[in-house]
Amino acid sequence: MPTLFQHIKCLVGTHNPATIKAPLRSAALASLPCIENAWLLLEGNSIAGFGPMSSMPSGIPQSQCINAAGRFILPAWCDSHTHLVFAEPRETEFIDKIRGLSYAEIAARGGGILSSARKLNALGEDALYQLAAERLSKAALMGTGAMEIKSGYGLTVEGELKMLRVIRRLQKNSPVSIKSTFLGAHAIPAEYRDQREDYIRLIEESMLPQIAAENLADYIDVFCETGFFTPEETVRICAAGKRYGLKPKIHANQLQVSGGVQAGIQSGAVSVDHLESMDEAAISALANSATIGTLLPTAAFFLRMPFQPARLLIDNGCAIALATDFNPGSSPSFNMNLVIAMACIQMRMLPEEAINAATINGAFAMELQHELGSIGIGKMANIFLTKPIPSLAYLPYSFGEQLVEQVWLRGKCISEPSGAIK
Ligand code: NIG
Ligand code: FE
């Protein structure tokens, strides 16, 4: 059954597919095509047409028409970096951080990722699935229509497979489009502390072959950081992943200038993510590569780190995306609306730049740009309607206000009845 949205105050992100063959960068990142006073037609699970009201098609029964006066319609957010699957939140560490401990100090004493791994290995797959499915539904109601989800809290063969199987079940059951990333190299588990070579071989020789045999992942990730994995280990683990058809997406330059950006680019990474700590060499390497820099402002915020130098990256010609990094340790929020607000407020991105980085460039960072991330004929009907707002800039400006009124994924409304337009 078709659905026709009429009188849309502004239809946002109507990029011409012929002109976006690659992620937007430099001045082009600020170019966000919009149609004022527009219509949008969804048919089945895709976008069937759109345009100004003067060109609206006739013949759609009134019962299938929605009056979107006063509302903006955007492509659903593309959250290209999350750790959605975990057993328990870590708010006790949150208190430790308030009292002065750093993320690295908590990790060094067995907290952090290792504590999440202990909890995850003790929980059954079904319980883990239920928790993740609930979080995913909540994220979708906030406008997220595509999500990359990582493993990395198992750090054992069984634990990593369990996480990836949970992601597979989410992929089958959720209307959110999902990409899956194997992050066995998230931390060296306690029992391998003095045998890191053995753990890397476990990844290469046991985890990867089983993941490939069950076709459980699209990407491979490594946390390239002092105290975690070195740039050399990162390149080696990425090479192993690539032998099994997994492209790299790397955690790079979060806590320090780690060499992760260059290691990722050298490995042909689709994206290098975090980038709180960037020097000139890392910026120029990124600018001269096809790799996307994925910025995670809520992680910087939560860990009281300097925000990613978005302006410097954009002005030097790097392609950037924005994502939540949703995880229990450094970014316990799956709210993409907050991400774009922080990008504008703290990183001086223009609203148009932030929205492009959170939609079409996020889609590129998951290699879903042909299906998602913009309003285009034949693309997946993943969109959201705002509440009545005066302008697009109001979305990041009125930070913290819940301005998403209705979310449509694969052509169907997923919002609660209370979100219905009267
Ligand atoms: O992206 N930095 C590494 N991984 C996550 C945090 C994981 C955790 O603390 O549980 C991140 O910030
Ligand atoms: Fe992360």
Short mmCIF file of C-alpha atoms and ligand atoms in Angstrom, two decimals:
data_model
loop_
_atom_site.label_atom_id
_atom_site.label_comp_id
_atom_site.label_asym_id
_atom_site.label_seq_id
_atom_site.Cartn_x
_atom_site.Cartn_y
_atom_site.Cartn_z
CA MET A 1 0.00 0.00 0.00
CA PRO A 2 1.49 3.39 -0.92
CA THR A 3 1.77 6.21 1.62
CA LEU A 4 1.83 9.82 0.47
CA PHE A 5 3.20 12.56 2.72
CA GLN A 6 1.84 15.94 1.66
CA HIS A 7 2.61 19.57 2.52
CA ILE A 8 5.99 18.63 4.03
CA LYS A 9 7.52 21.87 5.27
CA CYS A 10 10.90 20.70 4.03
CA LEU A 11 12.12 17.40 2.56
CA VAL A 12 15.79 17.12 3.47
CA GLY A 13 18.66 15.25 1.82
CA THR A 14 17.38 14.88 -1.74
CA HIS A 15 20.88 14.28 -3.09
CA ASN A 16 21.15 13.51 -6.78
CA PRO A 17 22.54 9.96 -6.79
CA ALA A 18 24.51 10.75 -9.95
CA THR A 19 26.53 13.38 -8.09
CA ILE A 20 27.40 11.44 -4.94
CA LYS A 21 29.65 8.62 -5.98
CA ALA A 22 31.89 9.09 -2.94
CA PRO A 23 31.47 10.44 0.61
CA LEU A 24 31.00 14.19 0.75
CA ARG A 25 34.08 16.16 1.78
CA SER A 26 35.33 19.77 2.05
CA ALA A 27 32.78 22.40 0.89
CA ALA A 28 30.48 19.71 -0.54
CA LEU A 29 29.77 18.45 2.99
CA ALA A 30 27.79 21.64 3.64
CA SER A 31 25.60 21.12 0.61
CA LEU A 32 22.35 19.51 1.72
CA PRO A 33 19.68 19.62 -0.99
CA CYS A 34 16.15 20.20 0.31
CA ILE A 35 12.68 20.74 -1.22
CA GLU A 36 10.31 23.11 0.56
CA ASN A 37 6.57 22.43 0.59
CA ALA A 38 7.10 18.91 -0.73
CA TRP A 39 5.46 15.51 -1.17
CA LEU A 40 7.02 12.09 -0.68
CA LEU A 41 5.57 8.78 -1.82
CA LEU A 42 6.54 5.46 -0.20
CA GLU A 43 5.61 2.20 -1.91
CA GLY A 44 6.39 -1.19 -0.39
CA ASN A 45 9.68 -0.72 1.39
CA SER A 46 11.06 1.96 -0.92
CA ILE A 47 10.81 5.59 -1.88
CA ALA A 48 8.71 5.80 -5.05
CA GLY A 49 8.72 9.54 -5.70
CA PHE A 50 9.04 13.04 -4.28
CA GLY A 51 8.91 16.63 -5.41
CA PRO A 52 7.37 20.07 -4.79
CA MET A 53 3.62 20.18 -3.98
CA SER A 54 2.98 21.70 -7.41
CA SER A 55 3.90 18.31 -8.94
CA MET A 56 2.08 16.02 -6.49
CA PRO A 57 0.56 12.88 -8.06
CA SER A 58 -3.20 12.47 -7.88
CA GLY A 59 -5.24 9.35 -7.29
CA ILE A 60 -3.81 8.24 -3.94
CA PRO A 61 -6.78 7.54 -1.61
CA GLN A 62 -7.16 10.03 1.21
CA SER A 63 -6.74 7.26 3.80
CA GLN A 64 -3.16 6.75 2.57
CA CYS A 65 -2.22 10.42 2.68
CA ILE A 66 -0.50 12.04 5.66
CA ASN A 67 -0.49 15.78 6.18
CA ALA A 68 3.05 16.67 7.23
CA ALA A 69 2.52 20.44 7.40
CA GLY A 70 5.10 22.12 9.62
CA ARG A 71 7.29 18.99 9.67
CA PHE A 72 10.69 18.29 8.19
CA ILE A 73 11.32 14.83 6.76
CA LEU A 74 14.88 13.50 6.85
CA PRO A 75 16.54 10.26 5.81
CA ALA A 76 16.81 8.11 8.96
CA TRP A 77 20.13 8.39 10.78
CA CYS A 78 22.92 6.02 9.72
CA ASP A 79 24.80 5.17 12.92
CA SER A 80 27.98 3.58 11.58
CA HIS A 81 29.75 2.73 14.86
CA THR A 82 28.11 1.01 17.84
CA HIS A 83 28.73 -1.69 20.44
CA LEU A 84 24.99 -2.32 20.94
CA VAL A 85 25.38 -5.90 22.22
CA PHE A 86 26.48 -6.04 25.86
CA ALA A 87 25.33 -7.69 29.06
CA GLU A 88 25.26 -4.87 31.61
CA PRO A 89 25.71 -1.13 31.87
CA ARG A 90 28.80 0.12 33.77
CA GLU A 91 27.49 3.03 35.81
CA THR A 92 29.72 2.15 38.78
CA GLU A 93 32.73 3.05 36.60
CA PHE A 94 30.90 6.24 35.76
CA ILE A 95 31.14 7.13 39.46
CA ASP A 96 34.85 6.16 39.48
CA LYS A 97 35.36 8.55 36.58
CA ILE A 98 33.53 11.33 38.42
CA ARG A 99 35.89 10.72 41.35
CA GLY A 100 38.88 11.17 39.04
CA LEU A 101 39.92 7.84 37.51
CA SER A 102 40.61 7.90 33.77
CA TYR A 103 39.28 5.44 31.17
CA ALA A 104 42.80 4.00 30.76
CA GLU A 105 43.25 3.62 34.55
CA ILE A 106 39.94 1.77 34.89
CA ALA A 107 40.94 -0.52 32.01
CA ALA A 108 44.40 -1.17 33.48
CA ARG A 109 42.89 -2.49 36.72
CA GLY A 110 40.65 -5.00 34.95
CA GLY A 111 37.55 -2.83 34.62
CA GLY A 112 36.30 -1.46 31.34
CA ILE A 113 36.16 -3.79 28.36
CA LEU A 114 37.39 -6.77 30.42
CA SER A 115 34.61 -6.36 32.96
CA SER A 116 32.04 -6.23 30.12
CA ALA A 117 33.62 -9.42 28.72
CA ARG A 118 33.23 -11.25 32.05
CA LYS A 119 29.53 -10.31 32.20
CA LEU A 120 28.88 -11.17 28.57
CA ASN A 121 30.48 -14.60 28.76
CA ALA A 122 28.23 -15.41 31.74
CA LEU A 123 25.01 -14.55 29.89
CA GLY A 124 23.11 -16.82 27.47
CA GLU A 125 22.54 -15.88 23.85
CA ASP A 126 18.77 -15.42 24.21
CA ALA A 127 19.07 -13.02 27.15
CA LEU A 128 21.75 -11.07 25.31
CA TYR A 129 19.54 -10.91 22.23
CA GLN A 130 16.57 -9.57 24.24
CA LEU A 131 18.66 -6.78 25.77
CA ALA A 132 20.13 -5.79 22.41
CA ALA A 133 16.75 -5.92 20.64
CA GLU A 134 15.23 -3.57 23.23
CA ARG A 135 18.07 -1.06 22.80
CA LEU A 136 17.78 -1.27 19.03
CA SER A 137 14.04 -0.54 19.13
CA LYS A 138 14.64 2.51 21.30
CA ALA A 139 17.36 3.77 18.94
CA ALA A 140 15.03 3.28 15.96
CA LEU A 141 12.33 5.35 17.69
CA MET A 142 14.89 8.18 17.90
CA GLY A 143 15.33 8.09 14.14
CA THR A 144 18.10 5.54 13.54
CA GLY A 145 17.44 3.49 10.41
CA ALA A 146 20.81 1.82 9.90
CA MET A 147 23.41 0.67 12.39
CA GLU A 148 26.80 -0.98 12.46
CA ILE A 149 27.19 -3.27 15.47
CA LYS A 150 30.47 -4.71 16.76
CA SER A 151 31.42 -7.78 18.73
CA GLY A 152 34.37 -7.37 21.12
CA TYR A 153 32.93 -8.11 24.55
CA GLY A 154 33.46 -11.87 24.22
CA LEU A 155 37.24 -12.08 23.72
CA THR A 156 36.78 -15.88 23.68
CA VAL A 157 35.87 -17.97 20.65
CA GLU A 158 32.44 -18.79 22.06
CA GLY A 159 31.80 -15.27 23.37
CA GLU A 160 32.66 -13.60 20.07
CA LEU A 161 30.56 -16.07 18.09
CA LYS A 162 27.67 -15.57 20.52
CA MET A 163 27.77 -11.80 20.00
CA LEU A 164 27.93 -12.11 16.23
CA ARG A 165 25.02 -14.58 16.24
CA VAL A 166 23.00 -12.06 18.26
CA ILE A 167 23.81 -9.41 15.64
CA ARG A 168 22.72 -11.86 12.93
CA ARG A 169 19.37 -12.37 14.70
CA LEU A 170 18.88 -8.60 14.98
CA GLN A 171 19.62 -8.34 11.25
CA LYS A 172 16.88 -10.85 10.50
CA ASN A 173 14.26 -9.47 12.87
CA SER A 174 14.67 -5.69 12.91
CA PRO A 175 13.61 -3.19 10.25
CA VAL A 176 16.87 -1.33 10.98
CA SER A 177 19.53 -2.16 8.36
CA ILE A 178 22.47 -3.68 10.19
CA LYS A 179 26.15 -4.29 9.39
CA SER A 180 28.21 -6.59 11.60
CA THR A 181 31.81 -6.08 12.68
CA PHE A 182 34.15 -8.57 14.34
CA LEU A 183 36.13 -6.81 17.09
CA GLY A 184 37.97 -9.74 18.72
CA ALA A 185 40.94 -7.37 18.98
CA HIS A 186 39.15 -5.05 21.42
CA ALA A 187 41.45 -5.87 24.38
CA ILE A 188 43.89 -8.59 25.42
CA PRO A 189 41.90 -10.83 27.80
CA ALA A 190 43.32 -11.20 31.35
CA GLU A 191 44.35 -14.83 30.84
CA TYR A 192 46.48 -13.81 27.82
CA ARG A 193 48.07 -10.79 29.48
CA ASP A 194 51.56 -12.22 29.13
CA GLN A 195 50.84 -14.13 25.91
CA ARG A 196 49.48 -11.53 23.53
CA GLU A 197 50.92 -13.43 20.54
CA ASP A 198 48.78 -16.43 21.54
CA TYR A 199 45.64 -14.27 21.67
CA ILE A 200 46.33 -12.79 18.24
CA ARG A 201 46.79 -16.31 16.91
CA LEU A 202 43.48 -17.29 18.51
CA ILE A 203 41.85 -14.48 16.52
CA GLU A 204 43.61 -15.53 13.30
CA GLU A 205 43.37 -19.28 13.60
CA SER A 206 40.19 -19.98 15.58
CA MET A 207 37.85 -17.00 15.60
CA LEU A 208 38.17 -15.82 11.99
CA PRO A 209 37.72 -19.23 10.32
CA GLN A 210 34.53 -19.93 12.31
CA ILE A 211 33.14 -16.45 11.73
CA ALA A 212 33.77 -16.84 8.01
CA ALA A 213 32.27 -20.34 7.96
CA GLU A 214 29.02 -19.00 9.45
CA ASN A 215 29.27 -15.76 7.45
CA LEU A 216 28.77 -13.74 10.63
CA ALA A 217 30.62 -10.49 9.91
CA ASP A 218 31.07 -7.81 7.25
CA TYR A 219 34.02 -5.98 8.81
CA ILE A 220 37.02 -6.46 11.08
CA ASP A 221 37.95 -3.91 13.75
CA VAL A 222 40.97 -3.46 16.02
CA PHE A 223 41.32 -1.09 19.01
CA CYS A 224 44.66 0.46 18.03
CA GLU A 225 45.78 2.22 21.22
CA THR A 226 48.52 2.15 23.85
CA GLY A 227 47.65 -0.67 26.25
CA PHE A 228 45.50 -2.43 23.64
CA PHE A 229 46.86 -3.23 20.14
CA THR A 230 49.88 -1.68 18.37
CA PRO A 231 49.78 -0.33 14.78
CA GLU A 232 51.82 -3.36 13.64
CA GLU A 233 49.37 -5.77 15.29
CA THR A 234 46.51 -3.78 13.80
CA VAL A 235 47.87 -4.17 10.25
CA ARG A 236 48.46 -7.88 10.87
CA ILE A 237 44.96 -8.53 12.26
CA CYS A 238 43.36 -6.52 9.43
CA ALA A 239 45.31 -8.59 6.89
CA ALA A 240 43.99 -11.77 8.52
CA GLY A 241 40.45 -10.41 8.38
CA LYS A 242 40.82 -9.47 4.73
CA ARG A 243 41.86 -13.05 3.91
CA TYR A 244 38.35 -13.98 5.10
CA GLY A 245 36.65 -11.20 3.15
CA LEU A 246 36.26 -8.74 6.05
CA LYS A 247 37.12 -5.12 5.34
CA PRO A 248 38.71 -3.10 8.16
CA LYS A 249 37.03 -0.40 10.25
CA ILE A 250 39.46 0.70 12.93
CA HIS A 251 39.33 2.28 16.41
CA ALA A 252 42.10 4.85 15.98
CA ASN A 253 43.61 7.81 17.85
CA GLN A 254 41.08 7.86 20.67
CA LEU A 255 43.22 8.29 23.78
CA GLN A 256 46.52 9.15 22.08
CA VAL A 257 48.08 9.74 18.66
CA SER A 258 48.38 5.99 18.23
CA GLY A 259 49.39 5.47 14.61
CA GLY A 260 45.97 3.89 14.16
CA VAL A 261 44.91 6.27 11.42
CA GLN A 262 47.89 5.34 9.23
CA ALA A 263 47.57 1.63 10.13
CA GLY A 264 43.92 1.75 9.05
CA ILE A 265 44.63 3.57 5.80
CA GLN A 266 47.52 1.21 5.01
CA SER A 267 45.08 -1.68 5.53
CA GLY A 268 42.51 -0.13 3.17
CA ALA A 269 40.04 0.58 5.99
CA VAL A 270 36.55 1.74 5.06
CA SER A 271 36.75 4.01 8.10
CA VAL A 272 39.01 5.00 10.97
CA ASP A 273 36.93 5.95 13.97
CA HIS A 274 37.22 8.20 17.06
CA LEU A 275 40.08 10.62 16.11
CA GLU A 276 40.07 12.63 19.34
CA SER A 277 43.89 12.78 19.16
CA MET A 278 45.08 13.91 15.72
CA ASP A 279 48.42 15.33 14.59
CA GLU A 280 49.32 16.84 11.23
CA ALA A 281 50.62 13.54 9.82
CA ALA A 282 47.39 11.71 10.68
CA ILE A 283 45.23 14.50 9.23
CA SER A 284 47.14 14.65 5.97
CA ALA A 285 47.19 10.84 5.64
CA LEU A 286 43.40 10.79 6.11
CA ALA A 287 42.79 13.70 3.73
CA ASN A 288 44.76 11.94 1.00
CA SER A 289 42.94 8.63 1.38
CA ALA A 290 39.55 7.18 0.49
CA THR A 291 39.08 6.18 4.14
CA ILE A 292 36.30 7.92 6.08
CA GLY A 293 37.06 9.46 9.49
CA THR A 294 34.14 8.64 11.78
CA LEU A 295 33.81 11.12 14.64
CA LEU A 296 32.16 10.07 17.89
CA PRO A 297 31.48 13.25 19.88
CA THR A 298 29.43 11.63 22.65
CA ALA A 299 32.43 9.40 23.51
CA ALA A 300 34.67 12.48 23.81
CA PHE A 301 31.97 14.17 25.91
CA PHE A 302 31.45 11.22 28.24
CA LEU A 303 35.20 10.70 28.84
CA ARG A 304 35.84 14.46 29.15
CA MET A 305 38.28 14.30 26.25
CA PRO A 306 38.87 17.06 23.72
CA PHE A 307 36.27 16.88 20.97
CA GLN A 308 37.40 15.64 17.55
CA PRO A 309 38.87 18.50 15.46
CA ALA A 310 36.08 18.37 12.90
CA ARG A 311 36.77 21.80 11.36
CA LEU A 312 40.42 20.99 10.79
CA LEU A 313 39.50 17.65 9.24
CA ILE A 314 36.82 19.12 6.96
CA ASP A 315 38.95 22.10 5.92
CA ASN A 316 41.86 19.77 5.10
CA GLY A 317 39.61 17.67 2.87
CA CYS A 318 38.98 14.57 5.01
CA ALA A 319 35.70 12.70 4.45
CA ILE A 320 33.95 12.46 7.81
CA ALA A 321 30.93 10.69 9.27
CA LEU A 322 29.26 11.03 12.67
CA ALA A 323 28.16 8.11 14.87
CA THR A 324 27.23 7.37 18.50
CA ASP A 325 29.82 4.72 19.53
CA PHE A 326 27.00 3.46 21.75
CA ASN A 327 28.63 1.25 24.42
CA PRO A 328 28.52 0.85 28.21
CA GLY A 329 32.00 2.31 28.87
CA SER A 330 32.58 5.43 26.84
CA SER A 331 29.27 6.42 25.25
CA PRO A 332 26.14 5.04 26.89
CA SER A 333 23.86 6.86 24.44
CA PHE A 334 22.37 5.75 21.13
CA ASN A 335 20.91 9.18 20.45
CA MET A 336 22.02 10.42 17.02
CA ASN A 337 20.10 13.66 17.58
CA LEU A 338 22.45 14.43 20.46
CA VAL A 339 25.45 13.51 18.29
CA ILE A 340 24.55 16.09 15.66
CA ALA A 341 23.88 18.71 18.35
CA MET A 342 27.32 18.13 19.90
CA ALA A 343 28.95 18.19 16.48
CA CYS A 344 27.45 21.63 15.87
CA ILE A 345 27.88 23.06 19.36
CA GLN A 346 31.28 21.70 20.34
CA MET A 347 32.91 20.90 16.99
CA ARG A 348 31.60 23.86 15.01
CA MET A 349 30.06 21.79 12.26
CA LEU A 350 27.26 23.52 10.38
CA PRO A 351 23.86 21.82 10.75
CA GLU A 352 23.99 20.80 7.06
CA GLU A 353 27.47 19.30 7.53
CA ALA A 354 26.41 17.38 10.63
CA ILE A 355 23.26 16.02 8.96
CA ASN A 356 25.18 14.89 5.87
CA ALA A 357 27.83 13.29 8.10
CA ALA A 358 25.12 11.43 10.06
CA THR A 359 23.16 10.28 7.00
CA ILE A 360 24.79 9.89 3.59
CA ASN A 361 28.41 9.77 4.84
CA GLY A 362 27.35 7.37 7.61
CA ALA A 363 25.78 5.20 4.91
CA PHE A 364 29.07 5.27 2.99
CA ALA A 365 30.88 4.21 6.19
CA MET A 366 28.69 1.06 6.16
CA GLU A 367 28.79 0.71 2.35
CA LEU A 368 25.01 1.18 2.33
CA GLN A 369 25.02 4.40 0.29
CA HIS A 370 23.06 2.85 -2.57
CA GLU A 371 20.15 1.95 -0.26
CA LEU A 372 20.23 4.51 2.53
CA GLY A 373 21.36 7.92 3.74
CA SER A 374 19.42 10.19 1.38
CA ILE A 375 16.00 10.68 -0.19
CA GLY A 376 16.15 9.09 -3.63
CA ILE A 377 13.84 7.07 -5.84
CA GLY A 378 14.30 3.34 -5.25
CA LYS A 379 16.10 3.89 -1.96
CA MET A 380 14.88 2.16 1.20
CA ALA A 381 11.96 4.04 2.78
CA ASN A 382 13.81 4.79 6.05
CA ILE A 383 12.83 8.28 7.09
CA PHE A 384 11.70 10.31 10.07
CA LEU A 385 9.37 13.25 10.53
CA THR A 386 10.21 15.98 12.98
CA LYS A 387 7.69 17.71 15.19
CA PRO A 388 6.76 21.15 13.85
CA ILE A 389 10.03 23.16 13.99
CA PRO A 390 10.92 26.57 12.59
CA SER A 391 14.05 25.57 10.66
CA LEU A 392 16.52 22.74 10.13
CA ALA A 393 19.07 24.45 12.40
CA TYR A 394 16.50 24.18 15.23
CA LEU A 395 17.17 20.41 15.35
CA PRO A 396 20.75 20.64 16.73
CA TYR A 397 20.08 24.02 18.36
CA SER A 398 17.34 22.78 20.69
CA PHE A 399 19.66 20.05 21.96
CA GLY A 400 18.16 17.43 24.23
CA GLU A 401 14.61 18.12 23.09
CA GLN A 402 12.90 15.08 21.60
CA LEU A 403 11.98 16.41 18.16
CA VAL A 404 11.50 13.13 16.26
CA GLU A 405 7.76 12.68 15.85
CA GLN A 406 7.43 9.61 13.66
CA VAL A 407 9.86 7.07 12.22
CA TRP A 408 9.20 4.98 9.10
CA LEU A 409 11.48 2.04 8.35
CA ARG A 410 11.15 -0.12 5.24
CA GLY A 411 8.00 1.78 4.39
CA LYS A 412 6.21 1.13 7.71
CA CYS A 413 5.58 3.43 10.64
CA ILE A 414 7.32 2.07 13.75
CA SER A 415 6.45 4.89 16.14
CA GLU A 416 4.18 4.51 19.14
CA PRO A 417 0.58 5.65 18.64
CA SER A 418 1.41 8.70 20.79
CA GLY A 419 3.81 9.79 18.03
CA ALA A 420 1.00 9.89 15.48
CA ILE A 421 0.27 13.11 13.68
CA LYS A 422 -3.21 14.35 14.42
O1 NIG B 1 34.82 2.85 21.14
N1 NIG B 1 37.59 2.34 22.70
C1 NIG B 1 37.26 1.19 22.57
N2 NIG B 1 36.04 0.71 22.57
C2 NIG B 1 34.89 1.44 22.97
C3 NIG B 1 34.72 1.45 24.44
C4 NIG B 1 34.44 0.11 24.94
C5 NIG B 1 34.17 0.04 26.40
O2 NIG B 1 34.68 0.84 27.19
O3 NIG B 1 33.41 -0.86 26.76
C6 NIG B 1 34.92 2.81 22.35
O4 NIG B 1 35.03 3.84 23.02
FE FE B 2 33.84 2.12 19.66
#
